[in-house]
XYZ file of C-alpha atoms in Angstrom:
265
model
C 0.000 0.000 0.000
C 1.619 3.414 -0.984
C 2.671 5.926 1.689
C 0.113 8.664 0.872
C 1.706 11.622 2.802
C 5.060 10.926 1.136
C 3.426 10.621 -2.285
C 1.628 13.918 -1.837
C 4.861 15.615 -0.735
C 6.755 14.290 -3.748
C 3.973 15.423 -6.084
C 4.009 18.917 -4.571
C 7.808 19.073 -4.903
C 7.597 18.057 -8.556
C 4.993 20.754 -9.222
C 7.189 23.398 -7.565
C 10.240 22.290 -9.554
C 8.281 22.475 -12.811
C 7.063 26.001 -12.025
C 10.541 27.246 -11.117
C 12.122 25.624 -14.162
C 9.479 27.140 -16.418
C 10.118 30.611 -15.017
C 13.872 30.232 -15.588
C 13.826 28.538 -18.980
C 10.978 30.316 -20.745
C 12.033 33.856 -21.674
C 9.603 36.700 -21.280
C 7.382 35.021 -18.691
C 8.522 37.310 -15.865
C 7.250 40.875 -15.836
C 9.859 43.266 -17.223
C 11.130 46.013 -14.960
C 9.761 49.479 -15.624
C 12.396 51.809 -17.058
C 11.442 55.478 -17.288
C 14.528 57.040 -18.858
C 15.364 60.752 -19.143
C 18.481 61.901 -21.034
C 19.759 65.282 -19.865
C 22.814 67.286 -20.824
C 24.647 69.194 -23.501
C 25.587 68.592 -27.136
C 27.426 65.369 -26.328
C 24.104 63.964 -25.160
C 21.825 65.634 -27.714
C 23.880 64.113 -30.521
C 25.604 67.060 -32.175
C 27.832 65.640 -34.876
C 25.602 62.673 -35.678
C 22.688 64.333 -37.459
C 20.048 64.614 -38.769
C 18.537 66.896 -36.138
C 15.038 67.652 -34.933
C 13.480 71.119 -35.145
C 13.833 71.957 -31.447
C 16.908 74.146 -31.882
C 18.795 71.794 -29.544
C 20.361 69.678 -32.315
C 18.902 66.426 -31.009
C 19.679 63.369 -33.106
C 18.157 59.907 -32.957
C 21.704 58.651 -33.583
C 22.905 59.878 -30.195
C 23.637 57.311 -27.500
C 20.488 58.043 -25.480
C 17.839 57.198 -28.123
C 19.990 54.278 -29.277
C 20.046 52.871 -25.736
C 16.326 53.505 -25.254
C 15.481 51.650 -28.472
C 17.742 48.700 -27.670
C 16.319 48.294 -24.175
C 12.611 48.749 -24.929
C 12.165 51.295 -22.151
C 8.747 52.077 -20.725
C 9.156 55.796 -21.417
C 11.884 58.020 -22.820
C 12.340 61.784 -22.554
C 15.154 63.623 -24.324
C 15.544 67.233 -23.142
C 19.344 67.301 -23.676
C 20.288 70.404 -25.638
C 23.333 71.492 -27.588
C 25.165 74.342 -25.869
C 23.724 73.610 -22.421
C 25.568 74.582 -19.264
C 24.818 73.421 -15.733
C 22.320 76.236 -15.086
C 20.371 75.225 -18.211
C 20.010 71.707 -16.861
C 18.777 73.032 -13.523
C 16.446 75.689 -14.930
C 15.151 74.013 -18.085
C 15.806 70.278 -18.179
C 15.170 68.777 -14.740
C 11.475 69.629 -15.110
C 11.302 66.495 -17.288
C 12.079 64.383 -14.204
C 9.641 63.013 -11.652
C 9.412 60.504 -8.834
C 8.589 57.847 -11.447
C 11.878 58.410 -13.323
C 14.111 55.369 -12.883
C 17.139 56.252 -15.029
C 18.866 59.556 -15.785
C 21.952 60.070 -17.944
C 23.871 63.295 -18.431
C 26.963 64.882 -19.959
C 27.590 68.388 -18.623
C 30.372 70.748 -17.636
C 32.309 71.177 -20.859
C 30.501 74.359 -21.866
C 30.825 75.777 -18.363
C 34.589 75.384 -18.757
C 34.527 77.254 -22.092
C 34.873 74.283 -24.441
C 34.030 76.167 -27.648
C 36.288 79.149 -26.962
C 39.227 76.954 -25.965
C 38.900 74.854 -29.108
C 38.665 77.927 -31.329
C 41.712 79.504 -29.699
C 43.816 76.382 -30.023
C 42.774 75.714 -33.597
C 43.352 79.185 -35.011
C 45.704 81.033 -32.668
C 49.242 80.655 -31.355
C 50.543 77.938 -29.075
C 50.980 80.429 -26.242
C 47.361 81.582 -26.564
C 46.239 77.966 -26.623
C 48.279 77.256 -23.500
C 46.695 80.172 -21.666
C 43.185 79.143 -22.710
C 43.733 75.529 -21.668
C 45.233 76.536 -18.315
C 42.289 78.834 -17.607
C 39.843 76.045 -18.423
C 41.712 73.596 -16.189
C 41.714 76.098 -13.352
C 37.977 76.612 -13.743
C 37.410 72.854 -13.835
C 39.179 72.314 -10.523
C 37.939 75.384 -8.661
C 34.496 76.479 -9.867
C 33.043 73.555 -11.790
C 32.814 71.135 -8.822
C 30.253 73.348 -7.092
C 28.212 73.673 -10.275
C 28.208 69.918 -10.805
C 27.184 69.328 -7.190
C 24.248 71.699 -7.601
C 23.212 70.018 -10.846
C 23.304 66.503 -9.441
C 21.430 67.678 -6.336
C 18.688 69.187 -8.511
C 18.381 65.889 -10.380
C 18.178 63.948 -7.116
C 15.540 66.323 -5.796
C 13.301 65.847 -8.837
C 14.003 62.140 -9.370
C 14.800 60.605 -5.977
C 14.147 57.065 -7.188
C 16.313 57.227 -10.297
C 19.743 55.869 -10.973
C 21.976 58.705 -12.153
C 24.693 57.930 -14.702
C 27.173 60.673 -15.546
C 29.035 60.131 -18.810
C 32.377 61.810 -19.368
C 33.903 63.373 -22.462
C 36.467 61.578 -24.644
C 39.962 62.747 -25.455
C 39.478 64.430 -28.800
C 42.802 63.853 -30.523
C 45.399 61.374 -31.604
C 48.801 63.001 -31.232
C 50.747 61.569 -34.181
C 51.326 63.142 -37.592
C 48.187 64.780 -38.924
C 49.213 66.799 -41.971
C 50.709 70.217 -42.542
C 47.593 72.223 -41.748
C 46.417 70.303 -38.688
C 46.610 71.503 -35.110
C 50.101 70.849 -33.755
C 50.770 67.755 -31.671
C 51.683 70.045 -28.755
C 48.254 71.683 -28.805
C 46.502 68.356 -29.228
C 48.357 66.898 -26.255
C 47.431 69.890 -24.080
C 43.785 69.538 -24.996
C 43.834 65.822 -24.198
C 45.358 66.602 -20.815
C 42.580 69.114 -20.176
C 40.049 66.385 -21.033
C 41.698 64.191 -18.405
C 41.354 66.921 -15.790
C 37.693 67.390 -16.642
C 37.109 63.625 -16.440
C 38.796 63.433 -13.045
C 36.732 66.298 -11.619
C 33.483 64.963 -13.062
C 34.118 61.433 -11.791
C 34.840 62.715 -8.286
C 31.697 64.844 -8.087
C 29.568 62.044 -9.541
C 30.873 59.677 -6.868
C 30.166 62.246 -4.163
C 26.572 62.443 -5.414
C 26.169 58.675 -5.385
C 26.038 58.558 -9.168
C 27.776 56.191 -11.576
C 30.526 57.656 -13.768
C 30.900 56.170 -17.252
C 34.364 56.983 -18.610
C 34.227 57.244 -22.398
C 37.955 57.797 -22.945
C 38.913 54.120 -23.309
C 36.195 53.565 -25.898
C 37.387 56.422 -28.119
C 41.084 55.502 -27.873
C 42.550 55.338 -31.370
C 39.540 57.097 -32.898
C 40.167 60.760 -32.162
C 40.807 63.516 -34.677
C 43.795 62.514 -36.843
C 43.030 58.790 -36.568
C 42.645 56.691 -39.705
C 39.071 55.999 -38.601
C 38.036 59.037 -36.546
C 34.907 59.089 -34.396
C 35.397 62.794 -33.640
C 34.781 65.486 -36.237
C 37.461 68.075 -36.989
C 36.598 71.598 -38.188
C 34.050 70.318 -40.697
C 31.385 72.681 -39.425
C 30.969 75.380 -36.805
C 28.320 73.488 -34.867
C 29.641 69.946 -35.262
C 33.381 70.592 -34.880
C 35.022 68.456 -32.181
C 31.925 66.397 -31.493
C 31.437 62.663 -32.059
C 30.116 61.522 -35.390
C 27.447 58.811 -35.631
C 30.058 56.086 -35.103
C 31.312 57.896 -32.021
C 27.898 57.763 -30.414
C 27.193 54.161 -31.483
C 30.615 52.629 -30.842
C 31.982 55.003 -28.213
C 29.249 56.415 -26.007
C 26.726 53.586 -26.302
C 29.150 50.823 -25.199
C 30.300 53.031 -22.309
C 26.687 53.313 -21.168
C 26.050 49.613 -21.755
C 29.036 48.749 -19.576
C 27.461 50.356 -16.501
C 23.857 49.306 -17.128
C 24.283 45.579 -17.749
């Protein structure tokens, strides 16, 4: 005569095992996590250099890393207020309004325009080495003295509006390779100085992101070997006033997007 309590126990165990195995082996049976993603920041987030752009005046491109990531991850919602030319005060005054308590993910690039990115690049491209040196040194001084407070205020404003979100701060790449680049290119000395300034900015940004409890995604390793003067550049040279020294479409897809993937997977 069978031992009925034992038989019932074994049957229940088999049913539980089947349910667990089904949940593990059958994809898509578990409810997907809600991802409400908002992409803030400046031109390196809006996609300047990738084109084509929307009609917002912010030079937003669907080829930037943010819409690429949103499409690949089937997010629940996606907002894209990043705007070319933005400084930290623009993020605080105009962009964080897109955030809410339901926001679960925020990405941002910011700080380069505060440090005078456009003016420094123009000076180094068209003026003397001494003028370039002075411009770079002024930008580095600003980055270490004034910018930290501005970044802190920006990250605090994001936290205030989106307390439940994960904040990911992406850095800027080094823009140049420093080898031979032709007779009319920026000198290797200037290019090296500008790369060193990018390193200072990355160090400051990473430190303030960590202080805010955010994740810093360093893009420099991903762009290595693909700066201006590379055989396959992912950064545009002086091909246009707006797009100069910004990533091209490959830079966003193969530089920024993998950097973001590395900290979200």
